[in-house]
Amino acid sequence: MFQPLAQTSGDAPFVARHVGPRDDEIAKMLDAVGYESLDALVDAAVPQAIRSIDALDLPPASTELEALDELRALSRRNQRQTQMIGLGYSDTITPQVVLRRVLESPAWYTAYTPYQPEISQGRLEALLNYQTMVADLSGLPTANSSLLDESTAAAEAMTLMRRAVRGEGGVLVVDEDCLPQTIAVVRTRAEPLGLSVRVADLDDGLPDGDVFGVLVQYPGASGRVRDLRTITEEAHERGALVTVAADLLAMTLVTPPGELGADVVVGSSQRFGVPLGYGGPHAGYMAVRTGLERGLPGRLVGVSKDVHGAPAYRLALQTREQHIRREKATSNICTAQVLLAVVASMYAVWHGPDGLRDIAGRVHRQAAGLATALRAGGVEVVHDTFFDTVLARVPGRAEAVAADAGELGVNVGVAGTDLVRVACDEVTTDVDLRRVLKAFGIESPQLPTEAEALPAGLRRGSAYLTHPVFNSHRSETSMLRYLRRLSDKDYALDRGMIPLGSCTMKLNAATEMEPITWPGFAGIHPFAPVEQADGYVAMIRQLEQWLATLTGYDTVSIQPNAGSQGELAGLLAIRAYHRANGDDQRDVCLIPSSAHGTNAASAVMAGMRVVVVAADEDGAVDLDSLQAKIDEHGDRLAAIMVTYPSTHGVYEEGITEIARRVHEAGGQVYVDGANLNALLGLAKPGEFGADVSHLNLHKTFCIPHGGGGPGVGPIGVRAHLSPYLPNHPMLPEAGPASGVGPISGAPFGSASILPIPWAYIRMMGPEGLKLATQTAVLNANYVAARLAGHFPVLYAGRNGLVAHECIVDLRQLTKSSGITVDDVAKRLIDYGFHAPTMSFPVAGTLMIEPTESEDKAELDRFCDAMIAIRAEADKVAAGDWPADDNPLTGAPHTAESLIGSWEHPYERETAVYPIRSVRGDKYWPPVGRIDGAYGDRHLVCSCPAPEAFES
Ligand SMILES: *Cc1c(COP(=O)(O)O)cnc(C)c1O
């Protein structure tokens, strides 16, 4: 099977490393599902109507070393400069211990979103640290556990303010000293919602008229630090709320916005140790004042307790999430930036409050020294008060100064013809400052070391990061052990399979991961002159081309930094297309009842009305219901949004017919491409009727989930939608001039993790990608076949086959035994597994997606566990064990629960060693089952005092 692949090194081809099962295992599994070959299986499962016949026009597979060489060459085409452009992106030093033990550690990056909190206590603690850090620094009590970037966080704050303020309409007033990319993202998001945005100079006070919110940058994009109190007071008098986009490092020195009257504080935690990476991924943040916490978008970690009464962390207020609230959700965010939030939180743990203050003080003194030297050299400095950024006026010479600085190896910012912006950061040296001064024509300057330029009335007086966690790990030994202690509590892919349906938890190969922290990729500022990012642009163009080839679309934009953002971008493209055709009234988006929650939430954000289409009893879109809705909405139909293969895990036969009918009625077809792992190399959405799809590069294309982000959600479109892709005000290369505006703060979104999908496609080649898909389908069908006698498999497509995942139905079991999906999920922990997806898309079921990376032994181990659990549930049904005291309802069992007296009707051994395979290799959950509702009633979202853990 692996022969056709060229070999230049002694190692096996990469595809044999990526795909789990060996040939003999594939043969055995094929036997179990009743097919002769992978081709025969796939021919039986996938409808002929959607199969694509042409071979994929991709380069043949490279070896791992070749891919690394090619990526290294690309990284070297990026020109590394000292980056002093500012605008929300600062160079930073990732502490080596955090680099190696978090960012480059599979224990952290291969974890999933902590929906199973008992096996996620480590990353939940890290995220709680993040929330505490943001809350302390911003001066507001409640912060979430990351958003996608600063600009989208500001856009989320806009809608939060709109919801929180009485009435409708009104204007969002945006200070003109906000980051330009933030203003642009806010405009993109406001337009479809009918919200008005007015950019104004707030020194003149708020403009007249109805204002619901104010957005102001602190320090401003120009560097200026000013007292926000007049703004917040006037806004509050006028009945408006105020969001402050603030710099976390500056807030160690200046009065935090929460103490100046801000209702919401947003920003980026990038400069806390997360590489520039040409714009992302970085963790955005949001903090709110008391009373707004239930309107916070994104995830919020909170403290609750487990069954034994011990404090335990879990995600709080999950009922706010789009999975549950769908079109009533307040935001579409799903994947966020957990891994980067963990890095930023650990930067604060490592440096502590004193260390951060020292860094901020040094940065500030350098900026102030630069300003003094500029003035001494006869250059006008625009603002008297600033933190890290100096704005200099050089009439008519801004471009020339920037060019001279560039020649000397330093990128500075240019604002118009007269203004140059120079931003200092953690890595700035005096040598850099002298180069900058030289570019201004100032030779051998004096650089004062004790200069100051913070406003006297805005010195921070309040303490921050006083919790012991930020004051305990100063030695590397201590930090190393803290990180290990946390990651040891967690179940990630480096322990065993994570069979989460729809999430595609596959291998994140070491070769794919290695390049992302190389300096040639990590050290590039997103607004550096594009010639300096030649390697990036070449890689991005190639990747877009490959993705277009794989999906059958004409154009791809990689800007959206999560699947949810791709959905919004795709729907905005549809909206713009209809408007360009004069069809402004087309605003109805049909969405099947089984759709992922983000779909409905995104449609609302794109200004559409959601109309639900029913599913028939096979789980497929009901064509009669579809036709009725099409007829009902007539020329108001904008689009249908369907997932393919459906979220029911089958290749629906009706997809081409659905597309035909929607097109005939003048609508567009959006295919949610999150399930592309079932299609790659077999079928292309752009060829079977879709107009646009988002892909989840963090699912199909091996970007790790990072415990809940990063992700990349590019969209592919057919040619007629290409003019409406995202673009970016600061980089024409990022998208068409006629585009819908930026969907993320950075022109190429989360650029620094694009080497991962690039390497995956490069090393797999066309044959390997197809083999991966075939194996994913085989693995899912094998699991379905093994479990079918024990749990009904809910849906099947042609020939009784599933696609790349299968849903097992527990509802009957729950009825007969009282054992719920939750009990089974928690019991799987005792057996050493992460649960499958629970109750999506059907309540009372488990959706299992093994992916191609799991070998037969692991699949068998999982199936054995599921079958054993079924037998346990039967014992409960038979009355052998009471319904409220049995190994399932008692799960997961901690080590601690074994000591002392044991008063359960089952043995200790049954509790913790239910099956042979866990002996000698036991994962011990650190806490027992967590009471989520308790935590929601007693909301605590920052680090609890250590005494809380004394038993
Ligand atoms: C994962 C997923 C999404 C959302 O993607 P995010 O990157 O988490 O925003 C949308 N639709 C489906 C079917 C998914 O599985």
mmCIF file of C-alpha atoms and ligand atoms in Angstrom, residues 334-335 502 562-564 567 596 598-599 643 647 672 674-675 694 696 698-699, ligand 1:
data_model
loop_
_atom_site.group_PDB
_atom_site.id
_atom_site.type_symbol
_atom_site.label_atom_id
_atom_site.label_comp_id
_atom_site.label_asym_id
_atom_site.label_seq_id
_atom_site.Cartn_x
_atom_site.Cartn_y
_atom_site.Cartn_z
ATOM 1 C CA CYS A 334 -16.276 28.077 19.696
ATOM 2 C CA THR A 335 -12.580 27.360 19.199
ATOM 3 C CA SER A 502 -16.946 16.256 14.649
ATOM 4 C CA ALA A 562 -11.433 29.633 13.565
ATOM 5 C CA GLY A 563 -14.211 27.653 11.940
ATOM 6 C CA SER A 564 -16.784 30.033 13.357
ATOM 7 C CA GLU A 567 -18.650 30.648 8.684
ATOM 8 C CA HIS A 596 -23.477 22.605 14.683
ATOM 9 C CA THR A 598 -21.964 27.878 15.409
ATOM 10 C CA ASN A 599 -23.895 27.751 12.117
ATOM 11 C CA THR A 643 -22.661 20.013 6.906
ATOM 12 C CA THR A 647 -23.348 15.830 11.544
ATOM 13 C CA ASP A 672 -19.783 23.424 6.553
ATOM 14 C CA ALA A 674 -15.679 20.610 9.381
ATOM 15 C CA ASN A 675 -16.181 17.008 8.273
ATOM 16 C CA HIS A 694 -15.027 26.719 5.624
ATOM 17 C CA ASN A 696 -11.126 23.488 9.930
ATOM 18 C CA HIS A 698 -7.350 22.266 13.294
ATOM 19 C CA LYS A 699 -9.394 19.208 12.455
HETATM 20 C C1 LIG B 1 -15.842 22.342 14.906
HETATM 21 C C2 LIG B 1 -17.023 22.664 14.102
HETATM 22 C C3 LIG B 1 -17.377 24.011 13.821
HETATM 23 C C4 LIG B 1 -16.727 25.218 14.488
HETATM 24 O O1 LIG B 1 -15.373 25.351 14.347
HETATM 25 P P1 LIG B 1 -14.535 26.216 15.379
HETATM 26 O O2 LIG B 1 -13.181 26.255 14.804
HETATM 27 O O3 LIG B 1 -14.589 25.547 16.693
HETATM 28 O O4 LIG B 1 -15.129 27.576 15.450
HETATM 29 C C5 LIG B 1 -18.440 24.216 12.972
HETATM 30 N N1 LIG B 1 -19.136 23.195 12.440
HETATM 31 C C6 LIG B 1 -18.847 21.903 12.723
HETATM 32 C C7 LIG B 1 -19.669 20.811 12.111
HETATM 33 C C8 LIG B 1 -17.788 21.601 13.566
HETATM 34 O O5 LIG B 1 -17.508 20.331 13.863
#
